């Protein structure tokens, strides 16, 4: 919507991330508002891409049975995403965990990785299909390195126990707790491996490692609260799980609240539960920010140079506010005042050669303003259905606030041209239930209170589509 306007929305989110000790974030917004798109664009932005290294996972894509632990699949998904990025320096891996590591990776790891790749969903595999060779290559390097490390460390581990037999009892206790699936203290081999890979990437890239868990409110309630419970607890050293600098859960917090009360009962305190996850406050993502910066941009200059811009701004602002203009459109089109003005002026100043109903419309420049208004709105809404969806919500009184724009739209609709014999006469458009008078060669509307607004715009768009340039 104009790079400078997008940057303001990015900066607001960056400010939230930079709140001191804000290491766990709930990123909340209504379904379909473009939360995932925003986060992808944010982390892909040149400025923020230099600072953060995000790992995105989407548990809604998992094929999971109710008796399987979603957290185990999350771990394999994270590992899958890491291997697909081709950024690990395997030579610098350090993995001194001895017996547990040796037994797990020599007996189970490859089988678990292959079976988990089936469960984490076709979407994830297809998304990384282009990099599948890289994943296999990195998996091979990882297995080779782990094999070398685990054999070496296992021997060192055995030698240490032989010298200090009491260590085996202590180690056995911790090992049981760490390897227990579902435990808050779980730190089994995969968890240890992910932690080491995260620190390896962090060291090499000099970026902050971010875990983004998307669509949290679209999975089974049992899995939602399993994820929340795991990630709300710090690891033993006070870090987020796996050593991520920040963990971002993406959801609609109101959906989570409804699910929570349905699952645990209406009288159970939801916010007493959920505020244990986020460090600062829930980040509410909405189109209100875009509307705010969009409208601020229009205040900087007068509109004497473009008298229809206020009307176009009014319609577009409503479209953004109602989430009818999508996040993808906001990012890919220039919604700044200058951007909209330039697009409108291209149509307004064009010397169009127009054919309508198999006839050439001479002097079409008389109608260029109305044609440019419709062209501009359709460009920014993307299609006529979306434009009609927002524009028919406006009552006829709104049209009176933009009399000049309405006039030009009507003149385009009926191809009105001044006729001296019409001077001073009143006319009634029965199709639209509209009354007007011609004064000094110009239409003056007498009554629009009963105007069929929806039909008016449908007719405009129909005529627009029937014109051949």
Short mmCIF file of C-alpha atoms in Angstrom, two decimals:
data_model
loop_
_atom_site.label_atom_id
_atom_site.label_comp_id
_atom_site.label_asym_id
_atom_site.label_seq_id
_atom_site.Cartn_x
_atom_site.Cartn_y
_atom_site.Cartn_z
CA UNK A 1 0.00 0.00 0.00
CA UNK A 2 2.94 2.22 -0.60
CA UNK A 3 6.24 1.05 0.85
CA UNK A 4 6.29 3.82 3.44
CA UNK A 5 2.82 2.85 4.70
CA UNK A 6 3.68 -0.86 4.91
CA UNK A 7 6.86 0.06 6.78
CA UNK A 8 4.80 1.79 9.47
CA UNK A 9 2.78 -1.39 10.06
CA UNK A 10 5.98 -3.45 10.08
CA UNK A 11 7.54 -1.06 12.56
CA UNK A 12 4.61 -1.40 14.94
CA UNK A 13 5.11 -5.18 15.02
CA UNK A 14 8.88 -4.77 15.35
CA UNK A 15 8.32 -2.49 18.34
CA UNK A 16 6.21 -5.21 19.95
CA UNK A 17 8.87 -7.86 19.33
CA UNK A 18 11.49 -5.58 20.89
CA UNK A 19 9.64 -5.12 24.18
CA UNK A 20 12.05 -6.28 26.86
CA UNK A 21 11.80 -10.01 27.64
CA UNK A 22 8.99 -10.42 25.13
CA UNK A 23 10.07 -13.92 24.14
CA UNK A 24 6.66 -15.53 23.67
CA UNK A 25 4.10 -13.80 21.45
CA UNK A 26 0.45 -14.44 20.64
CA UNK A 27 -0.20 -12.95 17.20
CA UNK A 28 -3.98 -12.69 17.02
CA UNK A 29 -6.32 -11.72 14.19
CA UNK A 30 -9.60 -12.77 12.61
CA UNK A 31 -9.66 -15.74 10.26
CA UNK A 32 -8.84 -14.75 6.68
CA UNK A 33 -7.39 -11.36 7.56
CA UNK A 34 -3.94 -12.29 6.24
CA UNK A 35 -1.94 -13.05 9.41
CA UNK A 36 0.29 -15.63 7.73
CA UNK A 37 0.81 -13.42 4.69
CA UNK A 38 1.82 -10.49 6.90
CA UNK A 39 4.35 -12.54 8.87
CA UNK A 40 5.87 -14.00 5.72
CA UNK A 41 6.20 -10.53 4.21
CA UNK A 42 7.64 -9.15 7.45
CA UNK A 43 10.37 -11.77 7.76
CA UNK A 44 11.10 -11.60 4.02
CA UNK A 45 11.51 -7.84 4.15
CA UNK A 46 15.10 -6.79 3.49
CA UNK A 47 15.35 -4.89 6.77
CA UNK A 48 13.89 -7.55 9.08
CA UNK A 49 15.28 -10.47 7.12
CA UNK A 50 18.74 -9.40 8.25
CA UNK A 51 17.72 -9.58 11.89
CA UNK A 52 15.53 -12.67 12.15
CA UNK A 53 15.69 -16.29 11.01
CA UNK A 54 12.11 -17.67 11.12
CA UNK A 55 11.05 -21.30 11.12
CA UNK A 56 7.37 -21.64 10.13
CA UNK A 57 5.34 -24.71 11.02
CA UNK A 58 1.64 -25.36 10.47
CA UNK A 59 0.27 -28.24 12.59
CA UNK A 60 -3.11 -28.06 10.83
CA UNK A 61 -1.42 -29.93 7.97
CA UNK A 62 -0.46 -32.88 10.16
CA UNK A 63 -2.17 -36.22 9.69
CA UNK A 64 -2.47 -37.09 13.35
CA UNK A 65 -4.47 -39.61 15.34
CA UNK A 66 -5.83 -38.57 18.73
CA UNK A 67 -3.50 -40.93 20.56
CA UNK A 68 -0.37 -39.51 18.94
CA UNK A 69 1.61 -36.67 20.48
CA UNK A 70 1.48 -33.56 18.31
CA UNK A 71 4.58 -32.24 19.99
CA UNK A 72 6.65 -35.08 18.58
CA UNK A 73 5.45 -34.18 15.09
CA UNK A 74 6.25 -30.52 15.74
CA UNK A 75 9.82 -31.52 16.52
CA UNK A 76 10.18 -33.47 13.30
CA UNK A 77 8.55 -30.64 11.35
CA UNK A 78 11.05 -28.16 12.80
CA UNK A 79 13.86 -30.54 11.89
CA UNK A 80 12.40 -30.92 8.39
CA UNK A 81 12.26 -27.14 7.94
CA UNK A 82 15.81 -26.69 9.21
CA UNK A 83 17.22 -29.31 6.85
CA UNK A 84 15.41 -27.70 3.91
CA UNK A 85 17.15 -24.36 4.52
CA UNK A 86 20.64 -25.64 3.75
CA UNK A 87 22.35 -23.37 6.29
CA UNK A 88 23.87 -25.78 8.81
CA UNK A 89 27.65 -26.01 9.12
CA UNK A 90 27.87 -29.70 9.98
CA UNK A 91 31.56 -29.58 10.75
CA UNK A 92 30.83 -27.33 13.73
CA UNK A 93 28.16 -29.51 15.30
CA UNK A 94 28.86 -30.44 18.90
CA UNK A 95 26.63 -33.07 20.44
CA UNK A 96 28.10 -34.45 23.69
CA UNK A 97 25.21 -36.48 25.14
CA UNK A 98 26.57 -39.99 25.17
CA UNK A 99 24.46 -43.08 25.67
CA UNK A 100 21.04 -41.65 24.90
CA UNK A 101 22.18 -40.14 21.63
CA UNK A 102 24.16 -43.15 20.53
CA UNK A 103 21.31 -45.60 21.04
CA UNK A 104 18.65 -43.36 19.53
CA UNK A 105 20.44 -42.35 16.37
CA UNK A 106 21.92 -45.76 15.66
CA UNK A 107 18.59 -47.52 16.09
CA UNK A 108 15.66 -45.19 15.46
CA UNK A 109 16.35 -41.79 13.96
CA UNK A 110 16.09 -42.53 10.24
CA UNK A 111 12.95 -44.64 10.64
CA UNK A 112 11.31 -41.97 12.78
CA UNK A 113 12.22 -39.20 10.34
CA UNK A 114 10.75 -41.08 7.38
CA UNK A 115 7.53 -42.03 9.20
CA UNK A 116 7.13 -38.50 10.61
CA UNK A 117 7.50 -36.98 7.14
CA UNK A 118 4.33 -38.88 6.18
CA UNK A 119 2.44 -37.57 9.19
CA UNK A 120 3.43 -33.92 8.89
CA UNK A 121 1.45 -33.67 5.70
CA UNK A 122 1.70 -33.53 1.95
CA UNK A 123 1.54 -29.71 1.97
CA UNK A 124 4.78 -29.46 3.89
CA UNK A 125 6.54 -32.02 1.73
CA UNK A 126 5.24 -30.40 -1.49
CA UNK A 127 6.24 -26.95 -0.27
CA UNK A 128 9.80 -28.15 0.05
CA UNK A 129 9.73 -30.40 -3.01
CA UNK A 130 12.00 -28.09 -4.97
CA UNK A 131 14.54 -28.40 -2.21
CA UNK A 132 14.08 -32.13 -1.62
CA UNK A 133 17.56 -32.88 -2.90
CA UNK A 134 18.94 -30.42 -0.37
CA UNK A 135 16.95 -32.05 2.41
CA UNK A 136 18.25 -35.50 1.52
CA UNK A 137 21.78 -34.16 1.15
CA UNK A 138 21.65 -32.43 4.53
CA UNK A 139 20.03 -35.43 6.16
CA UNK A 140 22.92 -37.57 4.92
CA UNK A 141 25.48 -35.10 6.27
CA UNK A 142 23.63 -34.92 9.58
CA UNK A 143 23.52 -38.69 10.01
CA UNK A 144 27.21 -39.01 9.17
CA UNK A 145 28.17 -36.31 11.66
CA UNK A 146 25.92 -37.67 14.41
CA UNK A 147 27.29 -41.15 13.90
CA UNK A 148 30.84 -39.86 14.39
CA UNK A 149 29.92 -37.79 17.42
CA UNK A 150 27.75 -40.38 19.13
CA UNK A 151 30.34 -43.15 18.85
CA UNK A 152 33.03 -40.89 20.21
CA UNK A 153 30.89 -39.49 23.03
CA UNK A 154 29.43 -42.87 23.93
CA UNK A 155 32.93 -44.24 24.54
CA UNK A 156 33.80 -41.18 26.63
CA UNK A 157 30.52 -41.61 28.53
CA UNK A 158 31.24 -45.28 29.31
CA UNK A 159 34.76 -44.50 30.49
CA UNK A 160 33.44 -41.81 32.84
CA UNK A 161 30.86 -44.15 34.39
CA UNK A 162 33.46 -46.85 34.94
CA UNK A 163 35.55 -44.38 36.92
CA UNK A 164 32.50 -43.02 38.80
CA UNK A 165 29.79 -45.72 39.11
CA UNK A 166 27.48 -43.41 41.12
CA UNK A 167 27.06 -41.25 38.00
CA UNK A 168 25.10 -44.03 36.33
CA UNK A 169 22.33 -43.83 38.93
CA UNK A 170 22.07 -40.04 38.64
CA UNK A 171 22.26 -40.16 34.85
CA UNK A 172 19.62 -42.89 34.69
CA UNK A 173 17.14 -40.75 36.65
CA UNK A 174 17.59 -37.65 34.50
CA UNK A 175 17.58 -39.72 31.35
CA UNK A 176 14.21 -41.24 32.25
CA UNK A 177 12.68 -37.80 32.80
CA UNK A 178 14.22 -36.21 29.72
CA UNK A 179 13.25 -39.00 27.37
CA UNK A 180 9.68 -39.33 28.68
CA UNK A 181 7.25 -38.30 25.93
CA UNK A 182 4.84 -35.67 27.23
CA UNK A 183 7.00 -34.57 30.14
CA UNK A 184 7.61 -30.85 30.66
CA UNK A 185 11.24 -31.82 31.16
CA UNK A 186 11.41 -33.88 28.01
CA UNK A 187 14.76 -33.40 26.40
CA UNK A 188 15.09 -36.51 24.31
CA UNK A 189 17.50 -36.97 21.46
CA UNK A 190 15.45 -35.08 18.86
CA UNK A 191 14.98 -32.12 21.23
CA UNK A 192 18.71 -32.06 21.93
CA UNK A 193 19.46 -32.29 18.23
CA UNK A 194 17.12 -29.39 17.35
CA UNK A 195 18.64 -27.29 20.11
CA UNK A 196 22.12 -27.87 18.75
CA UNK A 197 21.04 -27.10 15.16
CA UNK A 198 19.29 -23.89 16.27
CA UNK A 199 22.40 -22.69 18.07
CA UNK A 200 24.51 -23.67 15.06
CA UNK A 201 22.35 -21.56 12.70
CA UNK A 202 22.26 -18.69 15.18
CA UNK A 203 26.03 -18.66 15.45
CA UNK A 204 26.59 -18.80 11.70
CA UNK A 205 23.86 -16.40 10.58
CA UNK A 206 24.10 -13.92 13.48
CA UNK A 207 20.30 -13.75 13.38
CA UNK A 208 17.62 -14.24 16.03
CA UNK A 209 15.94 -17.62 15.69
CA UNK A 210 12.13 -17.37 15.62
CA UNK A 211 9.61 -20.22 15.72
CA UNK A 212 6.22 -19.36 14.16
CA UNK A 213 3.40 -21.84 14.86
CA UNK A 214 0.57 -20.98 12.48
CA UNK A 215 -3.19 -21.63 12.60
CA UNK A 216 -3.14 -22.76 16.24
CA UNK A 217 -6.91 -22.34 16.60
CA UNK A 218 -7.63 -24.62 13.63
CA UNK A 219 -6.43 -27.86 15.21
CA UNK A 220 -8.01 -30.25 17.70
CA UNK A 221 -8.50 -28.62 21.17
CA UNK A 222 -6.49 -31.35 22.87
CA UNK A 223 -3.52 -30.52 20.64
CA UNK A 224 -3.98 -26.74 21.06
CA UNK A 225 -3.58 -26.93 24.82
CA UNK A 226 -0.79 -29.49 24.61
CA UNK A 227 1.19 -27.00 22.50
CA UNK A 228 0.36 -24.10 24.82
CA UNK A 229 1.34 -26.07 27.89
CA UNK A 230 4.67 -27.10 26.41
CA UNK A 231 5.65 -23.69 25.10
CA UNK A 232 4.49 -21.78 28.17
CA UNK A 233 7.16 -23.55 30.22
CA UNK A 234 10.77 -22.50 29.90
CA UNK A 235 13.52 -25.04 29.44
CA UNK A 236 15.86 -25.72 32.36
CA UNK A 237 18.15 -22.83 31.46
CA UNK A 238 15.30 -20.32 31.21
CA UNK A 239 15.17 -20.41 27.41
CA UNK A 240 12.25 -21.03 25.11
CA UNK A 241 11.82 -24.59 23.95
CA UNK A 242 14.63 -25.67 21.59
CA UNK A 243 16.52 -22.43 22.29
CA UNK A 244 14.45 -20.18 20.02
CA UNK A 245 14.84 -16.50 20.89
CA UNK A 246 11.12 -15.98 20.31
CA UNK A 247 8.10 -18.23 19.78
CA UNK A 248 5.09 -16.75 17.95
CA UNK A 249 1.71 -18.47 18.11
CA UNK A 250 -0.64 -17.36 15.32
CA UNK A 251 -4.37 -17.61 16.02
CA UNK A 252 -7.57 -15.74 16.74
CA UNK A 253 -7.42 -15.34 20.51
CA UNK A 254 -11.22 -15.14 20.67
CA UNK A 255 -11.46 -18.53 18.98
CA UNK A 256 -8.99 -19.95 21.50
CA UNK A 257 -11.09 -18.49 24.30
CA UNK A 258 -14.30 -20.10 22.99
CA UNK A 259 -12.55 -23.43 22.50
CA UNK A 260 -11.07 -23.22 26.02
CA UNK A 261 -14.45 -22.59 27.66
CA UNK A 262 -16.05 -25.35 25.60
CA UNK A 263 -13.25 -27.73 26.58
CA UNK A 264 -12.85 -26.83 30.27
CA UNK A 265 -16.09 -25.03 31.18
CA UNK A 266 -17.38 -21.46 31.09
CA UNK A 267 -16.39 -20.72 34.68
CA UNK A 268 -12.71 -21.57 34.21
CA UNK A 269 -10.51 -18.45 33.97
CA UNK A 270 -9.19 -18.28 30.42
CA UNK A 271 -6.95 -15.24 30.70
CA UNK A 272 -5.38 -16.58 33.89
CA UNK A 273 -4.37 -19.54 31.73
CA UNK A 274 -3.39 -17.87 28.46
CA UNK A 275 -1.36 -15.02 29.92
CA UNK A 276 1.20 -17.55 31.10
CA UNK A 277 2.12 -18.04 27.47
CA UNK A 278 2.68 -14.52 26.15
CA UNK A 279 5.38 -12.39 27.75
CA UNK A 280 3.97 -8.90 27.14
CA UNK A 281 0.44 -8.73 25.73
CA UNK A 282 -1.51 -10.25 22.87
CA UNK A 283 -0.56 -8.57 19.60
CA UNK A 284 -3.83 -7.71 17.87
CA UNK A 285 -3.35 -7.71 14.11
CA UNK A 286 -6.12 -5.97 12.19
CA UNK A 287 -6.70 -3.79 9.18
CA UNK A 288 -7.26 -0.81 11.48
CA UNK A 289 -3.54 -0.07 11.28
CA UNK A 290 -3.60 0.01 7.49
CA UNK A 291 -6.67 2.27 7.50
CA UNK A 292 -5.02 4.60 10.01
CA UNK A 293 -1.84 5.06 7.99
CA UNK A 294 -3.78 5.08 4.70
CA UNK A 295 -5.99 7.95 5.85
CA UNK A 296 -3.08 9.84 7.43
CA UNK A 297 -1.32 9.79 4.07
CA UNK A 298 -4.31 11.52 2.47
CA UNK A 299 -4.25 14.39 4.99
CA UNK A 300 -0.90 15.76 3.95
CA UNK A 301 -2.10 17.60 0.83
CA UNK A 302 -5.20 19.36 -0.41
CA UNK A 303 -7.40 17.69 -3.00
CA UNK A 304 -7.75 20.60 -5.37
CA UNK A 305 -5.56 18.72 -7.85
CA UNK A 306 -7.77 15.64 -7.83
CA UNK A 307 -11.37 16.27 -6.82
CA UNK A 308 -12.44 12.61 -6.94
CA UNK A 309 -9.68 11.32 -4.67
CA UNK A 310 -11.69 11.76 -1.47
CA UNK A 311 -14.47 9.58 -2.86
CA UNK A 312 -12.03 6.88 -3.98
CA UNK A 313 -10.28 7.08 -0.61
CA UNK A 314 -13.60 6.70 1.21
CA UNK A 315 -14.53 3.53 -0.69
CA UNK A 316 -11.05 1.98 -0.42
CA UNK A 317 -10.76 2.77 3.30
CA UNK A 318 -14.04 0.95 3.90
CA UNK A 319 -12.81 -1.98 1.81
CA UNK A 320 -9.64 -2.24 3.89
CA UNK A 321 -11.50 -1.86 7.18
CA UNK A 322 -13.97 -4.61 6.25
CA UNK A 323 -11.13 -6.94 5.13
CA UNK A 324 -12.59 -7.06 1.61
CA UNK A 325 -9.31 -5.79 0.22
CA UNK A 326 -6.93 -8.61 1.08
CA UNK A 327 -3.52 -8.49 2.69
CA UNK A 328 -1.98 -9.66 -0.57
CA UNK A 329 -3.52 -6.67 -2.38
CA UNK A 330 -2.35 -4.28 0.34
CA UNK A 331 1.22 -5.42 -0.09
CA UNK A 332 1.27 -5.67 -3.87
CA UNK A 333 -0.53 -2.47 -4.88
CA UNK A 334 0.45 1.11 -4.12
CA UNK A 335 -2.32 2.42 -1.84
CA UNK A 336 -0.54 5.68 -1.13
CA UNK A 337 -2.15 8.96 -2.17
CA UNK A 338 0.43 9.40 -4.91
CA UNK A 339 -0.05 5.84 -6.13
CA UNK A 340 -3.82 6.15 -6.41
CA UNK A 341 -3.57 9.61 -7.98
CA UNK A 342 -1.16 8.38 -10.61
CA UNK A 343 -3.36 5.43 -11.52
CA UNK A 344 -6.49 7.62 -11.71
CA UNK A 345 -4.75 10.25 -13.82
CA UNK A 346 -3.57 7.67 -16.34
CA UNK A 347 -7.24 6.94 -17.14
CA UNK A 348 -8.47 10.49 -16.79
CA UNK A 349 -5.97 11.87 -19.28
CA UNK A 350 -6.17 9.01 -21.73
CA UNK A 351 -7.54 9.65 -25.20
CA UNK A 352 -9.66 6.50 -25.31
CA UNK A 353 -11.16 5.23 -28.53
CA UNK A 354 -14.30 3.49 -27.27
CA UNK A 355 -16.76 1.12 -28.89
CA UNK A 356 -20.04 0.48 -27.07
CA UNK A 357 -22.91 -1.59 -28.51
CA UNK A 358 -21.00 -1.80 -31.79
CA UNK A 359 -20.86 2.01 -32.06
CA UNK A 360 -17.90 4.32 -31.66
CA UNK A 361 -18.39 6.79 -28.79
CA UNK A 362 -16.88 10.02 -30.04
CA UNK A 363 -15.71 12.63 -27.56
CA UNK A 364 -15.34 9.92 -24.90
CA UNK A 365 -13.09 12.31 -22.96
CA UNK A 366 -16.33 13.86 -21.67
CA UNK A 367 -16.80 10.64 -19.67
CA UNK A 368 -13.19 9.94 -18.75
CA UNK A 369 -13.61 11.05 -15.13
CA UNK A 370 -16.39 8.56 -14.37
CA UNK A 371 -14.57 5.87 -16.33
CA UNK A 372 -11.37 6.60 -14.36
CA UNK A 373 -13.18 6.35 -11.01
CA UNK A 374 -14.58 2.90 -11.82
CA UNK A 375 -11.26 1.75 -13.33
CA UNK A 376 -9.34 2.85 -10.23
CA UNK A 377 -11.73 1.17 -7.79
CA UNK A 378 -11.77 -2.09 -9.74
CA UNK A 379 -7.99 -2.06 -9.87
CA UNK A 380 -7.66 -1.75 -6.10
CA UNK A 381 -10.46 -4.17 -5.18
CA UNK A 382 -9.34 -6.74 -7.71
CA UNK A 383 -12.75 -7.65 -9.09
CA UNK A 384 -16.30 -6.36 -9.35
CA UNK A 385 -17.78 -8.74 -6.75
CA UNK A 386 -15.50 -7.40 -4.03
CA UNK A 387 -16.16 -3.80 -5.03
CA UNK A 388 -19.93 -4.33 -4.97
CA UNK A 389 -19.66 -6.11 -1.62
CA UNK A 390 -18.41 -2.96 0.07
CA UNK A 391 -19.98 -0.24 -2.04
CA UNK A 392 -23.58 -1.41 -1.66
CA UNK A 393 -23.21 -1.05 2.11
CA UNK A 394 -23.11 2.72 1.67
CA UNK A 395 -26.48 4.46 1.79
CA UNK A 396 -27.48 7.09 -0.73
CA UNK A 397 -26.60 9.89 1.70
CA UNK A 398 -22.94 9.03 1.27
CA UNK A 399 -23.29 9.86 -2.41
CA UNK A 400 -24.43 13.37 -1.54
CA UNK A 401 -21.15 13.87 0.29
CA UNK A 402 -19.35 13.30 -3.03
CA UNK A 403 -21.71 15.07 -5.44
CA UNK A 404 -19.11 15.72 -8.11
CA UNK A 405 -17.97 12.10 -8.25
CA UNK A 406 -21.53 10.86 -8.32
CA UNK A 407 -22.30 13.25 -11.16
CA UNK A 408 -19.38 12.02 -13.26
CA UNK A 409 -20.32 8.40 -12.60
CA UNK A 410 -23.90 9.06 -13.68
CA UNK A 411 -22.82 10.94 -16.81
CA UNK A 412 -20.63 7.98 -17.74
CA UNK A 413 -23.48 5.56 -17.03
CA UNK A 414 -25.96 7.29 -19.38
CA UNK A 415 -23.39 8.89 -21.70
CA UNK A 416 -25.03 12.21 -20.85
CA UNK A 417 -24.11 15.13 -23.08
CA UNK A 418 -25.29 18.69 -22.68
CA UNK A 419 -28.39 19.59 -24.68
CA UNK A 420 -29.63 23.20 -24.65
CA UNK A 421 -33.23 22.13 -24.98
CA UNK A 422 -32.92 20.31 -21.61
CA UNK A 423 -31.98 23.49 -19.76
CA UNK A 424 -34.17 24.02 -16.71
CA UNK A 425 -36.09 20.78 -17.14
CA UNK A 426 -36.46 18.03 -14.54
CA UNK A 427 -36.08 14.35 -15.34
CA UNK A 428 -36.80 11.14 -13.48
CA UNK A 429 -34.69 8.03 -14.04
CA UNK A 430 -37.26 5.32 -13.31
CA UNK A 431 -34.71 2.52 -13.51
CA UNK A 432 -32.69 3.95 -10.61
CA UNK A 433 -35.47 5.99 -8.94
CA UNK A 434 -33.48 9.19 -9.34
CA UNK A 435 -34.65 12.78 -10.04
CA UNK A 436 -32.43 15.51 -11.48
CA UNK A 437 -32.60 18.92 -13.19
CA UNK A 438 -30.36 20.44 -15.87
CA UNK A 439 -28.97 23.85 -14.87
CA UNK A 440 -26.38 25.69 -16.95
CA UNK A 441 -25.83 22.49 -18.89
CA UNK A 442 -25.03 20.53 -15.72
CA UNK A 443 -27.06 17.87 -13.94
CA UNK A 444 -28.23 18.77 -10.45
CA UNK A 445 -29.70 15.92 -8.43
CA UNK A 446 -32.93 16.76 -6.66
CA UNK A 447 -33.44 13.51 -4.79
CA UNK A 448 -31.16 10.53 -4.18
CA UNK A 449 -32.74 9.31 -0.93
CA UNK A 450 -34.57 6.50 -2.69
CA UNK A 451 -31.80 5.72 -5.18
CA UNK A 452 -31.17 2.01 -5.73
CA UNK A 453 -27.46 2.17 -4.85
CA UNK A 454 -26.74 -1.47 -5.60
CA UNK A 455 -28.37 -1.29 -9.02
CA UNK A 456 -26.57 1.98 -9.78
CA UNK A 457 -23.15 0.40 -9.26
CA UNK A 458 -24.09 -2.86 -10.92
CA UNK A 459 -25.14 -0.90 -14.00
CA UNK A 460 -21.91 1.09 -13.89
CA UNK A 461 -19.77 -2.03 -13.77
CA UNK A 462 -21.84 -3.72 -16.47
CA UNK A 463 -21.33 -0.75 -18.76
CA UNK A 464 -17.64 -0.65 -17.91
CA UNK A 465 -17.30 -4.31 -18.90
CA UNK A 466 -19.20 -3.80 -22.16
CA UNK A 467 -16.86 -1.04 -23.33
CA UNK A 468 -14.13 -1.99 -25.76
CA UNK A 469 -11.10 0.30 -25.78
#
